Amino acid sequence: MPGPSLTRPRPGRDIPPSGAAPAQAPPYDGRLTGDGGLRLLVSLLRPRPRPLAVAALWSVVEALPTLLSGLLIATAVDRGFLAGSPGTGLAWLGLLGLTMLVQAAAVRMMFPALAAVVEPLRDDLVTAVVTAAVTRAAKSARPPDAAAVTRLTEQVETVRNLVSALLRSTRALGVSLVAALGGLLLLSPLLAAVAAVPVTVALVVFVRLLRVLVARQRALILADEELTGQATPILAGLRDVAACGARRQAYATVRAAVDTQVAATHALAWAGLSRRLVVALGAHLPLLALLLAARPLIGDGHLSAGEVVGAATYLATGLDPALRALTGVVGGWGVTLAVTLRRLGETIAPPPGPSVPAPVPPSPYGTAPAAVADVEPVGHGLRLENVGFTYAPEATPVVRHLDLTIAEGEHLAVVGPSGIGKSTLSMLLTGISRPTEGRVLLGGLPIEAVPEHRLRSLMALVPQEAYVFTGTVAENLAYLRPEGTRVAGERLEAAAEAVGAGALVERLGGLRATIEEPAALSAGERQLIALARVHASPARIVVLDEATCHLDPAAEQRAEAAFAAREGTLIVIAHRMSSAGRAGRVLLMDGTAALTGSHRELAARSPLYADLVGHWHGGDPSGHRPPEGSR
């Protein structure tokens, strides 16, 4: 449909100093990953069972030193050093060193398997995010989601890094925790039972803490998206911010988003301090109890000195690092991964149902008119009634008190000094921007009452920056046709020939030729393709916003003549005053008032218009261009 694909605002000119809202996030329900995040993680890992199985196998081998350390040290103490046989003790310790060499070899063998999981996972996730962003843009009339940049860069890379870190750490963490407790059970069932109580309490506390960490991590991710969504269009539209006196509003908008992000960061940091309590309960408390009870336990014959040393080894070198890793890795990286996956799962899921028109966004300056469903405008005439537009309540209006009627089939040129609001007017006429006062009517209906899909099939706005995508020439030209590339090639060729793009299509290799690199085309060639695309579309109202500025005057005249001869209404935001001379009527914008009339009428009664014509034609206000070479 004509609207969304051709109506990209121009950075620094047409982007208002207010950000597009990020995709709405469902309220947090307390689950760690949520259905979307869990499904996403499973779908990313499912295609790679073999490397995951290999990594798990080597993880078991890697846990051997943790499992055997306490037993081997206890045996070395009791049967070696305390029995007066240091050689035997050293032999048992040497066996422990041998298990550590096996552990190092296992770690070395495991990394290729992890790489075979992590790197393709990132590629798959990037593909999913880009596909979802493009699909949503094509199926929805909402503004582009600026926060998608955060998801594509920061969040995808976060998932890649965290999955890599967690696969490296948590497999060892889980195996080490089980190995330490299992080894302690083999060494002394009594000590294992005593240690199990504080470890269980610590894990229960950690599970409850996870809910707080997840909620605060989610708040931080949403704050990051909000900051990106608010700051991106403001930075792109700094010229408009300055021109409209909206510095304070822009500063307040970004400052509020930054403050929210800072508060979310601080809240997460404070919650993270509670993780130390888990380590103290699960590892420090059992070790302290063992050291205090060691003497009476040895004296009563319940434990040997070697068993006490072995138990302390399990607690200090097995259980303590495992719980530290649990709270640090799962409570830090794991929470970040879970929340990020949940957020990505929410945003890359396909939009529900077929293309559903978006609701009319509320105006920041008053109540938006209610949308009327399933209505059709009567005819395609446009009328502006006391229309005004300003980017901020305290800023100078860009358009003020404009009354204008554009009859169906009329050819209107809009002229005025640079920066006077002509491009803003084109956005108002096509319904991309809403007036802050007054209303725009299409066929007698408020433009916001026309279903969005219908509005975009009736109107096409061709901006200065023409959009050409990688694909065949036919795909580019037929993009706005409802039937897509099934449209007859003769129609596409006729449209290209009409606007002067026939030679370009032939040079590219015909309709079936592929445009591999759109940037290799010149700005003028891209404009010719965009013009041919709209000429072939079903749009009944075409707005050319300096859409021929990169063409020479003769090519511009040919393109405008093609649209003027085409059925429908033509509105030209003039780049050259020669466009005004070809139009049936001219609208002159001067910042305070608007005048309409024919080219000769305005040249006779408006000093500003005569001045514009004179500058363009070398001082001849009649509008006749002097012979080539006389300027």
XYZ file of C-alpha atoms in Angstrom:
631
model
C 0.000 0.000 0.000
C 1.332 3.432 -0.813
C 1.549 5.033 2.573
C 3.931 3.239 4.885
C 6.582 2.329 2.333
C 7.042 5.804 0.929
C 6.367 8.096 3.800
C 9.570 7.956 5.769
C 10.177 11.214 7.656
C 13.372 12.978 6.809
C 15.853 13.184 9.672
C 16.328 16.738 10.772
C 13.303 17.988 8.802
C 10.113 16.069 9.380
C 10.671 14.107 12.580
C 8.900 15.768 15.502
C 10.702 16.036 18.840
C 8.654 13.301 20.428
C 9.579 9.621 20.287
C 7.620 6.750 18.966
C 6.513 4.631 21.865
C 8.233 1.279 22.173
C 6.234 -1.853 21.727
C 3.988 -2.279 24.735
C 5.116 -4.923 27.220
C 2.592 -7.138 28.967
C 2.507 -6.747 32.747
C 4.975 -8.909 34.663
C 3.329 -12.034 36.050
C 6.126 -13.208 38.329
C 7.393 -16.059 36.170
C 11.085 -16.298 35.472
C 10.955 -16.550 31.691
C 7.314 -16.493 30.733
C 5.907 -18.610 27.950
C 7.366 -16.416 25.211
C 10.914 -16.416 26.605
C 10.889 -20.132 27.394
C 9.572 -21.053 23.948
C 12.167 -18.788 22.365
C 15.035 -20.367 24.308
C 13.858 -23.894 23.519
C 13.413 -23.053 19.838
C 16.945 -21.640 19.699
C 18.549 -24.649 21.403
C 16.423 -27.468 19.921
C 18.227 -27.631 16.525
C 21.560 -28.395 18.238
C 21.107 -31.483 20.464
C 24.419 -33.111 19.588
C 26.774 -30.308 20.736
C 24.649 -29.857 23.879
C 24.953 -33.576 24.688
C 28.715 -33.469 24.102
C 29.050 -30.461 26.427
C 26.999 -32.200 29.141
C 29.186 -35.333 28.905
C 32.398 -33.392 29.321
C 30.815 -31.474 32.226
C 30.413 -34.738 34.138
C 34.082 -35.535 33.543
C 34.994 -31.996 34.635
C 33.296 -32.561 38.022
C 35.586 -35.446 39.031
C 37.976 -33.340 41.193
C 35.054 -31.839 43.116
C 33.495 -35.271 43.717
C 36.737 -36.963 44.815
C 38.623 -34.108 46.487
C 37.328 -34.573 50.061
C 37.601 -38.367 49.937
C 41.158 -38.316 48.606
C 42.294 -35.651 51.100
C 40.683 -37.533 54.032
C 42.405 -40.754 52.945
C 45.753 -38.944 52.562
C 45.474 -37.544 56.084
C 44.226 -40.681 57.877
C 46.228 -43.374 56.011
C 49.228 -41.304 55.136
C 50.346 -38.325 57.144
C 48.719 -39.212 60.517
C 49.690 -42.895 60.086
C 53.359 -41.907 59.750
C 53.503 -42.644 55.997
C 53.969 -39.324 54.183
C 54.725 -41.126 50.909
C 51.292 -42.751 50.961
C 49.689 -39.366 51.713
C 51.507 -37.741 48.823
C 50.433 -40.570 46.527
C 46.749 -39.924 47.344
C 47.276 -36.192 46.773
C 48.967 -37.006 43.466
C 45.860 -38.921 42.455
C 43.864 -35.769 43.190
C 46.250 -33.802 40.959
C 45.699 -36.351 38.191
C 41.920 -35.766 38.345
C 42.605 -32.043 37.921
C 44.548 -32.740 34.725
C 41.569 -34.753 33.473
C 39.353 -31.797 34.382
C 41.527 -29.416 32.329
C 41.347 -31.748 29.322
C 37.550 -31.960 29.670
C 37.246 -28.169 29.679
C 39.391 -27.995 26.555
C 37.267 -30.570 24.737
C 34.011 -28.902 25.721
C 34.552 -25.411 24.230
C 34.124 -26.385 20.538
C 30.770 -27.934 21.436
C 29.668 -24.731 23.181
C 30.756 -22.625 20.212
C 28.655 -24.829 17.919
C 25.624 -23.832 20.007
C 26.227 -20.153 20.738
C 27.295 -18.646 17.419
C 24.442 -20.024 15.246
C 22.040 -19.086 18.051
C 22.918 -15.405 17.649
C 22.408 -15.559 13.889
C 19.001 -17.183 14.333
C 17.977 -14.559 16.880
C 19.038 -11.644 14.661
C 17.010 -13.138 11.811
C 13.957 -13.491 14.055
C 14.170 -9.909 15.376
C 14.645 -8.358 11.923
C 11.849 -10.464 10.436
C 9.474 -9.474 13.238
C 10.316 -5.765 12.929
C 9.760 -5.778 9.162
C 6.559 -7.825 9.476
C 5.119 -5.491 12.093
C 5.989 -2.443 10.017
C 4.295 -3.951 6.976
C 1.157 -5.108 8.802
C 0.654 -2.201 11.156
C -0.002 1.488 10.682
C 1.870 2.386 13.842
C 5.040 4.489 13.646
C 8.308 2.560 13.323
C 9.405 1.036 16.628
C 12.626 2.856 17.507
C 13.199 0.489 20.431
C 13.738 -2.335 17.904
C 17.288 -0.976 17.574
C 17.886 -1.852 21.232
C 16.487 -5.331 20.717
C 18.519 -5.922 17.547
C 21.836 -4.740 18.986
C 21.991 -4.662 22.763
C 19.456 -7.349 23.655
C 20.495 -9.868 20.989
C 24.149 -9.495 21.930
C 23.165 -9.799 25.601
C 21.437 -13.108 24.900
C 24.421 -14.371 22.938
C 26.914 -13.460 25.670
C 24.745 -14.739 28.502
C 23.915 -18.051 26.853
C 27.627 -18.516 26.247
C 28.513 -17.617 29.845
C 25.735 -19.708 31.340
C 26.550 -22.762 29.264
C 30.157 -22.429 30.402
C 29.348 -21.797 34.058
C 26.015 -23.291 35.056
C 26.766 -26.797 33.779
C 29.879 -26.808 35.992
C 27.941 -25.076 38.771
C 25.173 -27.661 38.854
C 27.496 -30.620 38.569
C 29.866 -29.163 41.189
C 27.049 -28.536 43.675
C 25.773 -32.104 43.300
C 29.319 -33.472 43.394
C 30.185 -31.574 46.592
C 27.054 -32.759 48.405
C 27.457 -36.281 46.992
C 31.068 -36.452 48.095
C 30.149 -35.179 51.552
C 27.470 -37.876 51.782
C 29.997 -40.576 50.878
C 32.466 -39.212 53.396
C 30.049 -38.699 56.325
C 26.263 -39.095 56.118
C 25.985 -37.215 59.426
C 27.774 -34.109 58.120
C 25.844 -34.300 54.863
C 22.541 -34.268 56.778
C 23.665 -31.318 58.898
C 24.859 -29.335 55.853
C 21.676 -30.080 53.901
C 19.511 -27.995 56.253
C 21.199 -24.573 55.741
C 21.746 -25.323 52.034
C 18.002 -25.970 51.623
C 17.161 -22.756 53.494
C 19.628 -20.820 51.331
C 18.085 -22.190 48.115
C 14.547 -21.301 49.260
C 15.697 -17.750 50.033
C 17.396 -17.562 46.639
C 14.280 -18.687 44.766
C 12.240 -15.961 46.479
C 14.973 -13.432 45.743
C 14.899 -14.390 42.063
C 11.370 -13.031 41.693
C 12.541 -9.621 42.923
C 15.617 -9.708 40.693
C 13.564 -10.656 37.635
C 11.056 -7.851 38.229
C 13.802 -5.250 38.635
C 15.834 -6.533 35.689
C 12.711 -6.348 33.541
C 12.118 -2.766 34.677
C 15.683 -1.925 33.642
C 15.288 -3.468 30.166
C 12.033 -1.608 29.567
C 13.694 1.609 30.770
C 16.491 1.054 28.224
C 13.930 0.579 25.442
C 12.013 3.666 26.532
C 15.184 5.761 26.515
C 16.067 4.552 23.015
C 12.536 5.114 21.764
C 12.406 8.669 23.139
C 15.944 9.789 22.302
C 16.312 8.401 18.764
C 13.766 10.626 16.958
C 14.775 13.648 19.037
C 18.417 13.262 18.028
C 17.371 12.763 14.404
C 15.179 15.876 14.515
C 17.487 18.318 16.295
C 16.940 20.920 13.564
C 13.205 20.807 14.167
C 13.743 20.973 17.915
C 15.798 24.133 17.521
C 13.531 25.653 14.881
C 10.368 25.078 16.898
C 11.770 26.212 20.233
C 11.191 22.768 21.704
C 14.512 22.463 23.547
C 12.913 22.346 26.972
C 10.376 19.738 25.953
C 13.052 17.598 24.285
C 15.316 17.930 27.335
C 12.475 17.042 29.715
C 11.501 14.019 27.623
C 15.010 12.576 27.512
C 15.752 13.528 31.123
C 12.647 11.696 32.352
C 13.683 8.558 30.440
C 17.255 8.790 31.794
C 16.001 9.245 35.364
C 13.784 6.180 35.005
C 16.715 4.149 33.729
C 18.989 5.321 36.570
C 16.348 4.476 39.195
C 15.889 1.002 37.669
C 19.669 0.435 37.705
C 19.960 1.427 41.366
C 17.013 -0.759 42.374
C 18.560 -3.785 40.651
C 21.940 -3.146 42.290
C 20.406 -3.001 45.782
C 18.515 -6.228 45.185
C 21.727 -7.866 44.006
C 23.388 -7.271 47.390
C 20.965 -9.763 48.948
C 22.694 -12.579 47.070
C 25.485 -12.561 49.665
C 22.998 -13.745 52.268
C 22.471 -16.945 50.283
C 26.192 -17.759 50.322
C 26.431 -17.006 54.036
C 23.503 -19.317 54.844
C 24.396 -22.179 52.527
C 28.198 -22.332 52.752
C 29.619 -20.178 55.548
C 27.207 -21.364 58.250
C 27.858 -25.136 57.726
C 31.630 -24.557 57.620
C 31.508 -22.513 60.829
C 29.403 -25.232 62.517
C 31.877 -27.933 61.394
C 34.881 -26.051 62.778
C 33.141 -25.441 66.114
C 32.024 -29.085 66.425
C 35.214 -30.696 65.068
C 36.957 -31.274 68.428
C 34.026 -32.966 70.226
C 33.165 -35.017 67.116
C 36.758 -36.318 66.875
C 36.913 -36.891 70.621
C 33.722 -38.934 70.618
C 34.918 -41.016 67.699
C 32.188 -39.874 65.294
C 34.756 -38.444 62.865
C 38.429 -38.861 62.176
C 40.751 -35.907 61.701
C 41.010 -36.755 58.027
C 37.218 -36.784 57.656
C 37.011 -33.316 59.238
C 39.642 -32.010 56.820
C 37.852 -33.720 53.907
C 34.474 -32.287 54.950
C 35.998 -28.810 55.245
C 37.406 -29.285 51.743
C 33.966 -30.107 50.362
C 32.428 -27.097 52.081
C 35.211 -24.607 51.292
C 36.260 -25.668 47.776
C 33.064 -27.299 46.517
C 29.932 -25.985 48.179
C 31.086 -22.384 48.733
C 32.187 -21.760 45.094
C 29.068 -23.529 43.802
C 26.729 -21.302 45.821
C 28.725 -18.212 44.883
C 28.392 -19.181 41.242
C 24.691 -19.939 41.741
C 23.956 -16.515 43.158
C 26.342 -14.689 40.850
C 25.683 -16.478 37.581
C 22.023 -17.472 37.903
C 21.090 -14.469 40.046
C 22.921 -12.100 37.692
C 23.443 -13.442 34.195
C 20.586 -15.918 34.464
C 18.067 -13.284 35.491
C 19.243 -10.955 32.714
C 18.978 -13.764 30.170
C 15.528 -14.831 31.364
C 14.102 -11.318 31.272
C 15.743 -10.474 27.938
C 14.431 -13.671 26.376
C 10.980 -12.940 27.785
C 11.060 -9.455 26.275
C 12.300 -10.706 22.913
C 9.700 -13.461 23.013
C 7.010 -10.810 23.479
C 8.236 -8.587 20.670
C 9.240 -11.069 17.960
C 6.069 -13.120 18.233
C 3.976 -12.476 15.108
C 1.233 -9.868 15.527
C -2.147 -11.472 16.241
C -4.449 -11.898 13.257
C -4.284 -10.349 9.812
C -3.441 -6.735 9.201
C -5.487 -4.889 11.803
C -5.669 -1.114 11.525
C -4.028 0.563 14.488
C -6.120 2.805 16.705
C -5.794 6.536 16.215
C -2.997 7.713 18.530
C -4.080 10.264 21.121
C -3.052 13.844 20.446
C -0.825 15.408 23.110
C -2.804 18.629 22.747
C -6.324 17.343 23.201
C -8.674 14.437 22.741
C -8.268 12.555 19.476
C -11.427 12.115 17.404
C -12.946 8.671 17.669
C -12.304 6.416 14.680
C -15.283 5.347 12.615
C -15.146 1.747 11.440
C -15.915 0.532 7.912
C -16.607 3.890 6.308
C -15.724 5.085 2.837
C -15.059 8.690 1.865
C -17.387 10.196 -0.707
C -14.969 11.085 -3.475
C -11.323 11.959 -2.928
C -11.388 15.689 -2.379
C -9.320 17.122 0.466
C -10.324 19.978 2.756
C -8.364 21.607 5.558
C -10.424 23.534 8.108
C -8.504 25.961 10.343
C -5.609 23.521 10.483
C -2.677 24.288 12.736
C 0.331 22.227 13.738
C 3.056 22.750 16.302
C 5.658 20.333 17.594
C 5.318 21.558 21.176
C 2.704 23.625 23.025
C 5.161 26.461 23.630
C 6.716 26.375 20.150
C 5.855 28.624 17.212
C 3.277 26.900 14.971
C 4.665 25.426 11.777
C 1.218 25.601 10.143
C -1.432 28.027 11.411
C -5.110 28.629 10.656
C -4.919 27.040 7.211
C -8.159 26.700 5.236
C -7.729 24.919 1.929
C -9.868 22.882 -0.444
C -8.242 20.574 -2.983
C -10.761 19.275 -5.483
C -10.597 15.729 -6.762
C -8.354 15.590 -9.829
C -6.709 18.964 -9.117
C -3.026 19.702 -9.736
C -1.718 21.851 -6.854
C 1.808 23.123 -6.255
C 2.935 24.177 -2.759
C 5.736 26.747 -2.623
C 7.392 28.884 -0.019
C 10.755 29.639 1.571
C 12.806 26.737 2.889
C 11.732 25.534 6.328
C 8.345 27.261 6.161
C 6.389 24.013 6.772
C 5.749 22.576 3.310
C 6.906 19.083 4.222
C 4.902 19.223 7.438
C 1.844 20.096 5.337
C 2.443 17.008 3.183
C 2.391 14.864 6.338
C -0.884 16.464 7.431
C -2.497 16.006 4.010
C -1.669 12.299 3.976
C -2.717 11.672 7.592
C 0.763 10.712 8.752
C 0.731 13.581 11.244
C -2.380 14.826 13.023
C -3.090 18.559 13.238
C -2.904 20.067 16.704
C -5.912 22.205 15.833
C -8.557 22.077 13.151
C -9.142 19.017 11.016
C -8.334 17.453 7.650
C -11.228 15.941 5.679
C -11.017 13.342 2.918
C -14.193 12.934 0.916
C -16.118 14.721 3.671
C -14.802 12.441 6.457
C -12.162 13.312 9.062
C -9.018 11.694 7.745
C -8.491 9.764 10.988
C -11.937 8.190 10.542
C -10.929 6.499 7.287
C -9.656 2.949 7.922
C -5.896 3.007 7.771
C -5.583 0.308 5.119
C -8.031 2.198 2.922
C -6.266 5.510 3.484
C -2.912 4.032 2.496
C -4.356 2.575 -0.700
C -5.802 5.977 -1.661
C -2.747 8.104 -0.889
C 0.933 7.968 -1.715
C 3.582 10.349 -0.447
C 6.907 10.274 -2.299
C 9.597 11.907 -0.139
C 12.909 13.347 -1.203
C 14.826 10.289 -0.016
C 13.534 7.598 -2.378
C 13.434 4.046 -1.042
C 14.740 1.197 -3.193
C 15.207 -2.275 -1.721
C 17.225 -5.306 -2.705
C 15.145 -7.367 -5.123
C 14.089 -7.437 -8.734
C 13.126 -4.294 -10.618
C 9.588 -5.684 -10.920
C 9.348 -6.214 -7.163
C 10.371 -2.603 -6.586
C 7.892 -1.222 -9.118
C 4.979 -3.469 -8.098
C 5.464 -3.027 -4.368
C 2.385 -0.804 -3.967
C 0.113 -2.918 -6.124
C -2.356 -5.084 -4.156
C -1.575 -8.035 -6.421
C 2.186 -7.511 -6.035
C 4.408 -8.849 -8.812
C 1.434 -10.619 -10.400
C 0.594 -7.307 -12.079
C 1.161 -7.363 -15.824
C 4.675 -6.438 -16.835
C 3.300 -4.128 -19.526
C 1.736 -1.941 -16.837
C 5.004 -1.655 -14.937
C 6.918 -0.888 -18.115
C 4.342 1.735 -19.094
C 4.612 3.399 -15.687
C 8.406 3.440 -15.902
C 8.302 4.855 -19.420
C 5.779 7.536 -18.417
C 7.927 9.018 -15.640
C 11.150 8.738 -17.634
C 12.544 5.598 -15.989
C 12.295 3.378 -19.087
C 15.942 3.766 -20.060
C 16.991 3.057 -16.458
C 14.947 -0.162 -16.334
C 16.475 -1.259 -19.629
C 19.990 -0.446 -18.416
C 19.416 -2.475 -15.235
C 18.490 -5.482 -17.360
C 14.698 -5.298 -17.488
C 11.979 -6.065 -14.961
C 13.481 -9.424 -13.995
C 16.896 -7.972 -13.250
C 17.940 -7.921 -9.605
C 19.022 -4.774 -7.791
C 21.707 -6.255 -5.573
C 22.932 -3.025 -3.984
C 20.439 -0.117 -3.961
C 23.157 2.256 -2.741
C 24.960 1.742 -6.059
C 22.151 3.643 -7.794
C 22.388 7.400 -7.913
C 19.914 9.531 -5.953
C 18.194 10.485 -9.202
C 17.885 6.847 -10.312
C 16.336 5.904 -6.986
C 13.865 8.763 -7.381
C 12.886 7.512 -10.842
C 12.173 4.038 -9.447
C 10.082 5.488 -6.602
C 8.144 7.672 -9.044
C 7.451 4.720 -11.343
C 6.357 2.648 -8.342
C 3.732 5.219 -7.335
C 2.636 5.819 -10.921
C 1.882 2.076 -11.180
C 0.014 2.073 -7.842
C -3.755 2.485 -7.362
C -3.256 5.695 -5.333
C -5.782 8.414 -6.240
C -3.958 11.180 -4.364
C -0.225 11.562 -4.953
C 1.962 13.979 -2.998
C 5.448 14.617 -4.386
C 7.528 16.170 -1.608
C 10.587 17.377 -3.524
C 10.535 13.911 -5.053
C 12.312 15.104 -8.222
C 15.011 17.265 -6.639
C 17.807 15.006 -7.944
C 16.500 15.080 -11.530
C 17.340 17.698 -14.106
C 14.553 20.163 -15.064
C 13.604 18.271 -18.217
C 13.301 14.953 -16.354
C 11.341 16.654 -13.585
C 8.928 18.146 -16.140
C 8.380 14.767 -17.751
C 7.682 13.052 -14.402
C 5.241 15.749 -13.245
C 3.483 15.710 -16.604
C 3.033 11.938 -16.286
C 1.369 12.313 -12.890
C -0.727 15.256 -14.077
C -2.034 13.128 -16.954
C -2.711 10.226 -14.609
C -6.187 9.935 -13.092
C -6.356 11.442 -9.611
C -5.107 14.389 -7.580
C -1.521 15.617 -7.745
C 0.073 17.782 -5.025
C 3.653 18.886 -5.642
C 5.807 20.293 -2.850
C 7.863 22.335 -5.274
C 11.621 22.072 -5.407
C 11.791 24.382 -8.435
C 9.434 27.216 -9.211
C 8.928 25.715 -12.662
C 6.673 23.166 -10.927
C 4.389 26.024 -9.896
C 4.170 27.216 -13.483
C 2.880 23.810 -14.577
C 0.267 23.491 -11.806
C -3.355 24.492 -12.178
C -3.244 26.217 -8.787
C -0.484 27.280 -6.411
C -0.463 27.475 -2.609
C 2.054 29.975 -1.243
C 3.095 29.495 2.410
C 4.876 32.411 4.062
C 4.704 31.443 7.759
C 1.846 33.761 8.714
C -0.744 33.299 5.986
C -1.375 31.212 2.915
C -2.349 32.486 -0.522
C -3.752 30.480 -3.396
C -4.123 31.329 -7.054
C -2.670 30.622 -10.437
C 1.009 31.104 -11.132
C 0.447 34.439 -12.911
C -2.049 35.681 -10.308
C 0.351 35.124 -7.418
C 3.274 36.597 -9.363
C 1.178 39.752 -9.839
C -0.198 40.188 -6.307
C 2.375 38.620 -3.939
C 5.797 40.267 -3.520
C 7.098 37.097 -1.843
C 5.981 34.916 -4.727
C 7.394 37.345 -7.279
C 10.654 37.324 -5.365
C 10.775 33.509 -5.355
C 10.063 33.404 -9.089
C 12.581 36.135 -9.758
C 15.328 34.338 -7.881
C 14.590 31.133 -9.756
C 14.260 32.679 -13.220
C 16.991 35.239 -12.943
C 14.769 38.209 -12.161
C 11.853 37.626 -14.551
C 8.705 37.433 -12.377
C 6.591 36.385 -15.339
C 7.759 32.842 -14.861
C 9.377 32.441 -18.293
C 12.799 30.862 -18.116
C 15.498 32.775 -20.026
C 17.302 30.943 -22.800
C 19.845 28.380 -21.654
C 23.229 29.989 -21.125
C 21.880 33.506 -20.458
C 21.894 33.102 -16.666
